[in-house]
Amino acid sequence: MTIERILEVIKSKHPETDLTMVALAYEVAEKAHAGQKRASGEDYVQHPLETAYKLAEMDIDIPTVIAGLLHDVPEETSHTIEEIKKDFGREIADMVAGITKLGTIKYRGLERYAENLRKMFVAMAEDVRVVFIKFADRIHNLKTLYALRPVKQQRIAKETLEIYAPIANRLGMNELQNEMEDLAFPYVYPEEYKWTVEISKKQYEERERDAETVIKKIKQVLKESGLNDFDIYGRAKHYYSLYLKLLRKEMDIDRIYDLVALRIIVKTTDECYRVLGLIHSLSKPMTGRVKDYIAQPKPNGYQSLHTTVYYDNKIVEFQIRTKEMEAEAEWGIAAHWSFKERSGRHAKIPVDPEKLKWIKTLLKQGDEVRKPEEYLDKLKMDFFKSRIFVFTPKGDVIDLPEGSTPIDFAYHIHTYIGDHATAAKINGKLETLSAKLKSGDMVELTVDKKRTRPAEEWLEFVQTNLAKEKIRQALKKNEGLSGIFKFFNN
Ligand code: MN
């Protein structure tokens, strides 16, 4: 990596920007780290360069890129924070100090780990950009993990999956979350990683070929309908998220429809719906797979239209969104720090403070909880709060929203089981069909073949849309039948 490449990336997006300070920061970093080597054998300065490059790619503001270049200077060299403050000002010095504070506690047991985390949230609460630098730093550390001792590899990779990736997810930073997960995956679960790569290899190749054909056709259709300014490309699913999804789909890769998803990026929200209409007029959508996350965004702010269609005997998933939605989907909260040029000056889109409130809440919890294990448990619970993981008697994992019941579980396994469910056992104990499931529960359902229809009152307690839909469908079908019976009886 070179400083020139970083400057080029910024210039290509913002030609008018003055990059003197970025170049200067590089000079300072290079001098300070002179003679130092990384465990991988590279010159140390490669590490801050790679970190800054990632930040430039994210299109984050200039002070953050500069802080990225300087992030290891106070900790690893004799150059001090005071000197950075003198040369680059308080904003940058504070960010570097935030990162440095995070680095000083090394992992030695659970207690320090929890303390380290707390520090991370303190730093984030002060300036959330510090965590962007930490992510960029972590990504390069993961890329050079091979050079470290196995114990350290495990520690860093695990910490990435358990803490960093969920924080990135919480901040809506999918691109970084996926990248961190895929880099850590082979270290934490080597067998599962190999298996996932193996099982998906042939499918990826096939679907990528299919995608090309479909892209050609869709391009033509969109152009014919007068749309010219759009972008369409195939996007392969990341291995770690594929692995998690396979866990939920009985390890059946044929049920993963977004292995290669097609993304269409347009200019306006109106155009998103127009494109959806065009796709549906061309090919039949799959039931229950049309999702409007524009009208109803996901909790982390994700917006997009999704649909899965049958096209030419193939199943293809589309994700349709505007450029702004795309930036938000990939970079999440970081997108608000990218600078937009308005009349020659840089202005940031303000972040809704509500979106960052959870950081302060987590901090407060840390004050209340004394034991580090409890704090860690609380953190994990909070990140995964919205989902629960329950088991089938065979040990398969089903991922459901919080508050789900045995009926939700039943319909997620099979419509037949849902329609004919009569009793549920949770962890071997008989429970009502409306009982609330908890993570780790093992659920077993009894079905009655003679049962003709699901109960209408199930609609009052089921949590998932899937269950609601299936129940309504079954009730409708039944209404039709009973109407006919009535006719004959009369
Ligand atoms: Mn570093």
Coordinates of C-alpha atoms and ligand atoms in Angstrom, one line a residue:
M1 CA 0.0 0.0 0.0
T2 CA 1.2 3.5 -0.8
I3 CA 0.0 6.9 0.3
E4 CA -0.5 7.8 -3.4
R5 CA -3.2 5.1 -3.7
I6 CA -5.0 6.6 -0.7
L7 CA -4.9 10.1 -2.1
E8 CA -6.2 8.8 -5.4
V9 CA -9.2 7.1 -3.9
I10 CA -10.2 10.3 -2.1
K11 CA -9.5 12.5 -5.1
S12 CA -11.6 10.2 -7.4
K13 CA -14.6 10.9 -5.1
H14 CA -13.8 14.5 -4.1
P15 CA -11.5 16.2 -6.7
E16 CA -11.6 19.6 -5.0
T17 CA -10.4 18.4 -1.6
D18 CA -7.1 19.7 -0.2
L19 CA -5.1 16.6 0.8
T20 CA -2.0 18.3 2.2
M21 CA -2.8 17.2 5.8
V22 CA -3.2 13.6 4.7
A23 CA 0.1 13.6 3.0
L24 CA 1.7 15.2 6.1
A25 CA 0.1 12.6 8.4
Y26 CA 1.8 9.9 6.3
E27 CA 5.2 11.6 6.6
V28 CA 4.8 11.7 10.4
A29 CA 3.7 8.1 10.6
E30 CA 6.5 6.9 8.3
K31 CA 9.1 8.7 10.3
A32 CA 7.7 7.6 13.7
H33 CA 7.5 3.9 12.6
A34 CA 10.8 3.9 10.8
G35 CA 12.7 0.6 11.3
Q36 CA 9.7 -1.1 12.9
K37 CA 8.4 -4.4 11.5
R38 CA 5.1 -6.2 11.7
A39 CA 5.0 -9.9 12.7
S40 CA 4.4 -10.6 9.0
G41 CA 7.8 -9.1 8.2
E42 CA 6.4 -6.0 6.4
D43 CA 7.4 -2.4 7.4
Y44 CA 5.1 -1.3 10.2
V45 CA 3.9 1.7 8.3
Q46 CA 2.0 -0.7 5.9
H47 CA -0.4 -1.3 8.7
P48 CA -1.6 2.4 9.3
L49 CA -1.6 2.7 5.5
E50 CA -3.9 -0.2 5.0
T51 CA -6.1 1.1 7.8
A52 CA -6.3 4.5 6.2
Y53 CA -7.0 3.0 2.8
K54 CA -10.0 1.1 4.2
L55 CA -11.3 4.4 5.7
A56 CA -10.8 6.2 2.4
E57 CA -12.7 3.4 0.6
M58 CA -15.6 3.9 3.1
D59 CA -15.6 7.5 2.0
I60 CA -15.2 8.7 5.5
D61 CA -14.2 12.3 6.3
I62 CA -10.6 13.5 6.1
P63 CA -9.9 13.8 9.9
T64 CA -10.8 10.1 10.3
V65 CA -8.4 9.1 7.5
I66 CA -5.7 11.2 9.1
A67 CA -6.4 9.6 12.5
G68 CA -6.2 6.2 10.8
L69 CA -2.7 7.0 9.5
L70 CA -1.6 8.1 13.0
H71 CA -3.5 5.5 15.1
D72 CA -0.5 3.5 16.3
V73 CA 1.9 6.3 16.6
P74 CA 1.6 7.2 20.3
E75 CA 1.4 3.6 21.4
E76 CA 4.2 2.1 19.3
T77 CA 6.6 5.1 19.0
S78 CA 8.1 8.0 20.9
H79 CA 6.0 10.5 19.1
T80 CA 3.4 11.8 21.6
I81 CA -0.3 12.8 21.5
E82 CA 0.7 16.3 22.4
E83 CA 2.8 16.5 19.2
I84 CA -0.1 15.2 17.2
K85 CA -2.3 17.8 18.8
K86 CA 0.1 20.6 17.9
D87 CA 0.4 19.5 14.2
F88 CA -3.1 18.2 13.5
G89 CA -5.4 19.8 16.0
R90 CA -7.6 18.6 18.8
E91 CA -10.2 16.7 16.8
I92 CA -7.7 14.3 15.3
A93 CA -5.6 14.1 18.5
D94 CA -8.7 13.0 20.5
M95 CA -9.5 10.3 18.0
V96 CA -6.0 8.9 18.1
A97 CA -6.1 9.1 21.9
G98 CA -9.3 7.2 21.9
I99 CA -7.8 4.4 19.8
T100 CA -4.6 4.4 22.0
K101 CA -6.7 4.0 25.1
L102 CA -8.4 1.0 23.6
G103 CA -5.0 -0.6 22.8
T104 CA -3.4 -0.3 26.2
I105 CA -5.3 -3.1 27.9
K106 CA -4.2 -6.4 26.4
Y107 CA -6.4 -9.4 26.7
R108 CA -5.5 -11.4 29.8
G109 CA -8.6 -13.2 31.0
L110 CA -12.2 -12.3 31.0
E111 CA -11.9 -9.4 33.4
R112 CA -9.7 -7.3 31.2
Y113 CA -11.6 -8.3 28.1
A114 CA -14.8 -6.9 29.6
E115 CA -12.9 -3.8 30.7
N116 CA -11.5 -3.4 27.2
L117 CA -15.0 -3.5 25.8
R118 CA -16.3 -1.0 28.2
K119 CA -13.5 1.3 27.0
M120 CA -14.6 0.8 23.5
F121 CA -18.1 1.9 24.3
V122 CA -16.7 4.9 26.2
A123 CA -14.7 5.9 23.2
M124 CA -17.7 5.4 20.9
A125 CA -19.9 7.5 23.1
E126 CA -17.4 10.3 22.8
D127 CA -16.8 10.0 19.0
V128 CA -18.2 7.1 17.1
R129 CA -15.6 7.5 14.4
V130 CA -13.1 5.9 16.7
V131 CA -14.9 2.6 16.1
F132 CA -14.6 3.0 12.4
I133 CA -10.8 3.3 12.8
K134 CA -10.9 0.3 15.1
F135 CA -12.7 -1.8 12.5
A136 CA -10.4 -0.8 9.7
D137 CA -7.4 -1.6 12.0
R138 CA -8.9 -5.0 12.9
I139 CA -9.5 -5.9 9.3
H140 CA -5.8 -5.5 8.5
N141 CA -4.9 -7.3 11.6
L142 CA -7.1 -10.2 10.5
K143 CA -5.5 -10.2 7.1
T144 CA -2.1 -10.7 8.6
L145 CA -3.3 -13.1 11.3
Y146 CA -1.4 -16.0 9.8
A147 CA 1.9 -14.5 11.1
L148 CA 0.8 -14.7 14.7
R149 CA 0.9 -17.6 17.2
P150 CA -2.2 -19.8 17.3
V151 CA -3.3 -18.6 20.7
K152 CA -3.3 -15.0 19.5
Q153 CA -5.0 -16.0 16.3
Q154 CA -7.8 -17.6 18.2
R155 CA -8.2 -14.7 20.6
I156 CA -8.4 -12.1 17.9
A157 CA -10.6 -14.1 15.5
K158 CA -13.0 -15.0 18.3
E159 CA -13.2 -11.5 19.6
T160 CA -14.0 -10.4 16.1
L161 CA -16.9 -12.8 15.7
E162 CA -18.3 -12.3 19.2
I163 CA -17.9 -8.6 19.7
Y164 CA -16.7 -6.6 16.7
A165 CA -19.0 -8.1 14.0
P166 CA -22.1 -7.7 16.2
I167 CA -21.2 -4.1 16.9
A168 CA -20.7 -3.4 13.1
N169 CA -24.1 -5.1 12.6
R170 CA -25.7 -2.9 15.2
L171 CA -24.3 0.1 13.4
G172 CA -25.7 -1.2 10.1
M173 CA -22.2 -1.5 8.7
N174 CA -22.8 -4.7 6.7
E175 CA -19.8 -4.5 4.4
L176 CA -17.4 -4.4 7.3
Q177 CA -19.3 -6.9 9.3
N178 CA -19.2 -9.4 6.4
E179 CA -15.5 -8.8 5.8
M180 CA -14.5 -9.2 9.4
E181 CA -16.6 -12.4 9.7
D182 CA -15.2 -14.0 6.6
L183 CA -11.6 -13.2 7.7
A184 CA -12.2 -14.7 11.2
F185 CA -14.4 -17.7 10.2
P186 CA -11.5 -20.0 9.1
Y187 CA -9.6 -19.5 12.3
V188 CA -12.6 -20.0 14.7
Y189 CA -14.4 -22.8 12.9
P190 CA -11.9 -24.4 10.5
E191 CA -13.9 -27.5 9.8
E192 CA -17.2 -25.6 9.2
Y193 CA -15.4 -23.2 7.0
K194 CA -14.0 -25.9 4.8
W195 CA -17.4 -27.6 4.6
T196 CA -19.1 -24.4 3.6
V197 CA -16.6 -23.6 0.9
E198 CA -16.9 -27.2 -0.4
I199 CA -20.7 -27.5 -0.4
S200 CA -21.2 -24.1 -2.2
K201 CA -18.5 -24.3 -4.8
K202 CA -20.4 -25.8 -7.6
Q203 CA -23.5 -23.9 -6.8
Y204 CA -21.7 -20.5 -6.8
E205 CA -20.2 -21.2 -10.3
E206 CA -23.6 -22.2 -11.7
R207 CA -25.5 -19.3 -10.2
E208 CA -22.9 -16.8 -11.3
R209 CA -23.3 -18.0 -14.8
D210 CA -27.1 -17.8 -14.5
A211 CA -26.7 -14.3 -13.1
E212 CA -24.9 -13.1 -16.2
T213 CA -27.7 -14.2 -18.4
V214 CA -30.4 -12.7 -16.3
I215 CA -28.4 -9.4 -16.0
K216 CA -28.3 -9.1 -19.8
K217 CA -32.0 -9.6 -20.1
I218 CA -33.0 -7.2 -17.3
K219 CA -30.7 -4.5 -18.6
Q220 CA -32.5 -4.7 -21.9
V221 CA -35.9 -4.6 -20.3
L222 CA -35.1 -1.6 -18.1
K223 CA -33.6 0.3 -21.0
E224 CA -36.6 -0.4 -23.2
S225 CA -38.8 1.0 -20.5
G226 CA -36.8 4.3 -20.5
L227 CA -34.6 3.7 -17.5
N228 CA -31.0 4.6 -18.3
D229 CA -29.3 5.6 -15.1
F230 CA -29.0 2.4 -13.2
D231 CA -26.4 -0.2 -12.0
I232 CA -26.9 -3.9 -11.9
Y233 CA -24.5 -6.5 -10.6
G234 CA -24.4 -10.0 -9.0
R235 CA -23.4 -10.3 -5.4
A236 CA -22.1 -13.6 -3.9
K237 CA -23.2 -14.3 -0.4
H238 CA -20.4 -14.2 2.2
Y239 CA -19.3 -17.5 3.6
Y240 CA -19.9 -16.9 7.2
S241 CA -23.4 -15.6 6.7
L242 CA -24.0 -18.5 4.3
Y243 CA -22.9 -20.9 7.0
L244 CA -25.3 -19.3 9.5
K245 CA -28.1 -19.5 7.0
L246 CA -27.4 -23.1 6.2
L247 CA -27.8 -23.8 9.9
R248 CA -31.3 -22.4 9.7
K249 CA -32.2 -24.2 6.5
E250 CA -31.4 -27.8 7.5
M251 CA -28.0 -27.5 5.7
D252 CA -29.9 -27.6 2.4
I253 CA -28.1 -25.3 0.0
D254 CA -30.9 -25.5 -2.6
R255 CA -33.0 -23.5 -0.2
I256 CA -30.5 -20.6 -0.2
Y257 CA -31.9 -18.3 -2.9
D258 CA -29.6 -15.4 -2.3
L259 CA -26.4 -17.3 -2.8
V260 CA -25.8 -14.9 -5.7
A261 CA -28.3 -12.1 -5.5
L262 CA -28.7 -9.5 -8.2
R263 CA -28.6 -5.9 -7.1
I264 CA -30.2 -3.1 -9.0
I265 CA -29.2 0.4 -8.0
V266 CA -31.5 3.2 -9.3
K267 CA -31.8 7.0 -8.6
T268 CA -35.2 7.3 -6.8
T269 CA -37.5 5.4 -4.6
D270 CA -40.2 5.6 -7.4
E271 CA -37.8 3.9 -9.7
C272 CA -37.3 1.1 -7.2
Y273 CA -41.0 0.2 -7.3
R274 CA -41.0 0.6 -11.1
V275 CA -38.1 -1.9 -11.5
L276 CA -39.9 -4.3 -9.1
G277 CA -43.0 -4.1 -11.3
L278 CA -41.0 -4.7 -14.5
I279 CA -39.3 -7.8 -12.9
H280 CA -42.6 -9.2 -11.8
S281 CA -44.1 -8.7 -15.3
L282 CA -41.2 -10.6 -16.7
S283 CA -41.1 -13.5 -14.2
K284 CA -43.3 -14.9 -11.5
P285 CA -42.5 -14.0 -8.0
M286 CA -42.2 -16.7 -5.3
T287 CA -44.9 -16.6 -2.7
G288 CA -43.8 -14.9 0.6
R289 CA -40.5 -13.7 -0.8
V290 CA -41.5 -10.1 -1.8
K291 CA -40.3 -7.8 0.9
D292 CA -40.7 -4.1 1.1
Y293 CA -38.0 -2.9 3.4
I294 CA -38.4 0.6 1.9
A295 CA -41.8 1.1 3.5
Q296 CA -40.8 -1.0 6.5
P297 CA -37.0 -0.7 7.1
K298 CA -35.2 -3.3 9.2
P299 CA -34.4 -2.3 12.8
N300 CA -30.9 -1.3 11.9
G301 CA -32.2 1.0 9.2
Y302 CA -31.7 -1.3 6.2
Q303 CA -33.8 -0.3 3.2
S304 CA -34.4 -2.2 0.0
L305 CA -37.0 -4.1 -2.1
H306 CA -36.4 -7.8 -2.2
T307 CA -38.0 -10.3 -4.5
T308 CA -37.3 -13.9 -5.5
V309 CA -38.6 -14.9 -8.9
Y310 CA -38.7 -17.9 -11.2
Y311 CA -36.8 -17.0 -14.3
D312 CA -36.2 -19.5 -17.1
N313 CA -36.4 -22.4 -14.6
K314 CA -34.0 -20.7 -12.3
I315 CA -34.6 -19.0 -8.9
V316 CA -33.2 -15.5 -8.7
E317 CA -33.2 -13.1 -5.8
F318 CA -33.3 -9.3 -6.6
Q319 CA -32.4 -6.5 -4.2
I320 CA -33.5 -3.1 -5.5
R321 CA -32.5 0.2 -3.9
T322 CA -31.3 3.7 -4.4
K323 CA -27.7 4.8 -4.2
E324 CA -28.3 6.4 -0.8
M325 CA -29.9 3.2 0.5
E326 CA -26.9 1.2 -0.9
A327 CA -24.5 3.5 1.0
E328 CA -26.5 3.1 4.1
A329 CA -26.8 -0.7 3.7
E330 CA -23.1 -1.2 3.2
W331 CA -21.6 1.5 5.5
G332 CA -24.5 2.1 7.9
I333 CA -23.9 4.8 10.3
A334 CA -20.5 5.5 8.7
A335 CA -22.3 6.8 5.6
H336 CA -23.3 9.8 7.6
W337 CA -19.7 10.8 8.0
S338 CA -18.9 10.6 4.4
F339 CA -18.6 14.1 3.1
K340 CA -21.0 15.4 0.6
E341 CA -19.9 18.4 -1.3
R342 CA -22.4 21.2 -1.2
S343 CA -21.4 24.5 -2.9
G344 CA -17.8 23.6 -2.5
R345 CA -18.0 23.0 1.3
H346 CA -18.2 19.7 3.0
A347 CA -21.3 19.0 5.0
K348 CA -22.1 15.9 7.0
I349 CA -25.6 14.4 7.1
P350 CA -26.4 14.5 10.8
V351 CA -26.9 11.2 12.5
D352 CA -30.2 10.7 14.4
P353 CA -29.0 10.6 18.1
E354 CA -31.6 8.0 18.8
K355 CA -29.5 5.6 16.6
L356 CA -26.6 5.9 19.0
K357 CA -28.6 5.8 22.3
W358 CA -27.9 2.1 22.8
I359 CA -24.2 2.8 23.2
K360 CA -24.9 4.9 26.3
T361 CA -27.4 2.3 27.5
L362 CA -24.7 -0.4 27.3
L363 CA -22.3 1.8 29.2
K364 CA -24.8 2.3 32.0
Q365 CA -25.4 -1.4 32.2
G366 CA -21.6 -1.8 32.6
D367 CA -21.8 0.5 35.7
E368 CA -24.5 -1.5 37.2
V369 CA -23.0 -4.9 36.7
R370 CA -20.0 -5.7 38.8
K371 CA -18.9 -9.1 37.5
P372 CA -17.2 -9.0 34.0
E373 CA -18.9 -12.3 33.0
E374 CA -22.3 -10.8 33.7
Y375 CA -21.4 -7.8 31.7
L376 CA -20.3 -9.9 28.8
D377 CA -23.5 -11.9 29.0
K378 CA -25.6 -8.8 29.0
L379 CA -23.8 -7.5 26.0
K380 CA -24.3 -10.6 24.0
M381 CA -27.9 -10.7 25.0
D382 CA -28.4 -7.2 23.9
F383 CA -26.9 -7.7 20.5
F384 CA -28.8 -10.8 19.8
K385 CA -31.9 -9.6 21.7
S386 CA -34.2 -9.6 18.7
R387 CA -33.5 -13.2 17.7
I388 CA -33.8 -16.5 19.6
F389 CA -32.3 -19.8 18.5
V390 CA -34.3 -23.0 19.3
F391 CA -33.6 -26.6 18.5
T392 CA -35.5 -29.4 16.8
P393 CA -35.3 -32.8 18.4
K394 CA -32.6 -33.7 15.8
G395 CA -30.5 -30.8 16.9
D396 CA -31.1 -28.4 14.0
V397 CA -31.2 -24.7 14.9
I398 CA -34.2 -22.6 14.0
D399 CA -33.8 -18.8 14.2
L400 CA -36.9 -16.9 15.2
P401 CA -37.8 -13.4 16.4
E402 CA -38.2 -12.9 20.2
G403 CA -41.6 -13.9 21.5
S404 CA -42.1 -16.7 19.1
T405 CA -44.3 -19.7 20.0
P406 CA -44.3 -23.4 19.2
I407 CA -46.7 -22.6 16.3
D408 CA -44.2 -20.2 14.8
F409 CA -41.6 -22.9 15.2
A410 CA -43.9 -25.5 13.6
Y411 CA -44.6 -23.4 10.5
H412 CA -40.9 -22.7 10.1
I413 CA -40.2 -26.4 9.9
H414 CA -43.1 -27.4 7.6
T415 CA -46.6 -26.2 6.7
Y416 CA -48.0 -29.6 7.4
I417 CA -46.6 -29.7 10.9
G418 CA -48.1 -26.2 11.5
D419 CA -51.5 -27.0 10.1
H420 CA -51.8 -30.2 12.1
A421 CA -50.1 -29.3 15.4
T422 CA -52.0 -30.3 18.5
A423 CA -49.5 -30.3 21.3
A424 CA -46.0 -29.0 22.1
K425 CA -43.2 -30.2 24.3
I426 CA -40.5 -27.7 25.3
N427 CA -37.4 -29.4 26.8
G428 CA -39.4 -32.5 27.2
K429 CA -42.3 -30.8 29.2
L430 CA -45.8 -30.4 27.8
E431 CA -46.6 -26.8 27.2
T432 CA -49.3 -24.7 25.5
L433 CA -49.0 -23.9 21.8
S434 CA -48.8 -20.2 22.7
A435 CA -45.9 -20.6 25.2
K436 CA -43.1 -18.1 24.6
L437 CA -39.9 -19.8 23.5
K438 CA -36.4 -19.0 24.8
S439 CA -33.0 -19.4 23.2
G440 CA -31.7 -22.9 23.6
D441 CA -35.1 -24.5 24.0
M442 CA -35.7 -27.9 22.4
V443 CA -39.1 -28.0 20.8
E444 CA -41.1 -31.1 19.8
L445 CA -44.5 -31.0 18.2
T446 CA -47.3 -33.6 18.2
V447 CA -49.3 -33.6 15.0
D448 CA -52.8 -35.1 14.5
K449 CA -53.5 -36.2 10.9
K450 CA -57.2 -35.9 11.5
R451 CA -57.0 -32.3 12.3
T452 CA -58.6 -30.4 9.5
R453 CA -57.6 -26.8 10.0
P454 CA -55.4 -24.6 12.2
A455 CA -57.2 -22.7 15.0
E456 CA -58.2 -19.1 14.2
E457 CA -57.0 -17.9 17.6
W458 CA -53.4 -18.9 16.8
L459 CA -53.4 -15.7 14.7
E460 CA -53.5 -13.7 18.0
F461 CA -50.2 -15.0 19.4
V462 CA -48.0 -16.0 16.5
Q463 CA -45.0 -13.7 16.0
T464 CA -43.8 -14.5 12.5
N465 CA -45.3 -13.3 9.2
L466 CA -44.7 -16.8 7.8
A467 CA -47.0 -18.4 10.4
K468 CA -49.6 -15.8 10.0
E469 CA -49.7 -16.2 6.3
K470 CA -49.9 -20.0 6.4
I471 CA -52.7 -19.9 9.0
R472 CA -54.7 -17.5 6.9
Q473 CA -54.1 -19.6 3.8
A474 CA -55.3 -22.7 5.5
L475 CA -58.3 -21.1 7.0
K476 CA -59.3 -19.6 3.6
K477 CA -59.1 -23.0 1.9
N478 CA -61.2 -24.5 4.6
E479 CA -63.8 -21.7 4.4
G480 CA -64.2 -22.6 0.7
L481 CA -64.7 -26.2 1.6
S482 CA -67.2 -25.7 4.4
G483 CA -69.2 -23.4 2.1
I484 CA -69.6 -26.2 -0.3
F485 CA -70.6 -28.6 2.4
K486 CA -73.2 -26.1 3.7
F487 CA -74.6 -25.9 0.1
F488 CA -75.1 -29.6 -0.1
N489 CA -76.5 -29.9 3.4
N490 CA -79.1 -27.4 2.6
Ligands
MN1 MN -3.3 -0.8 14.7

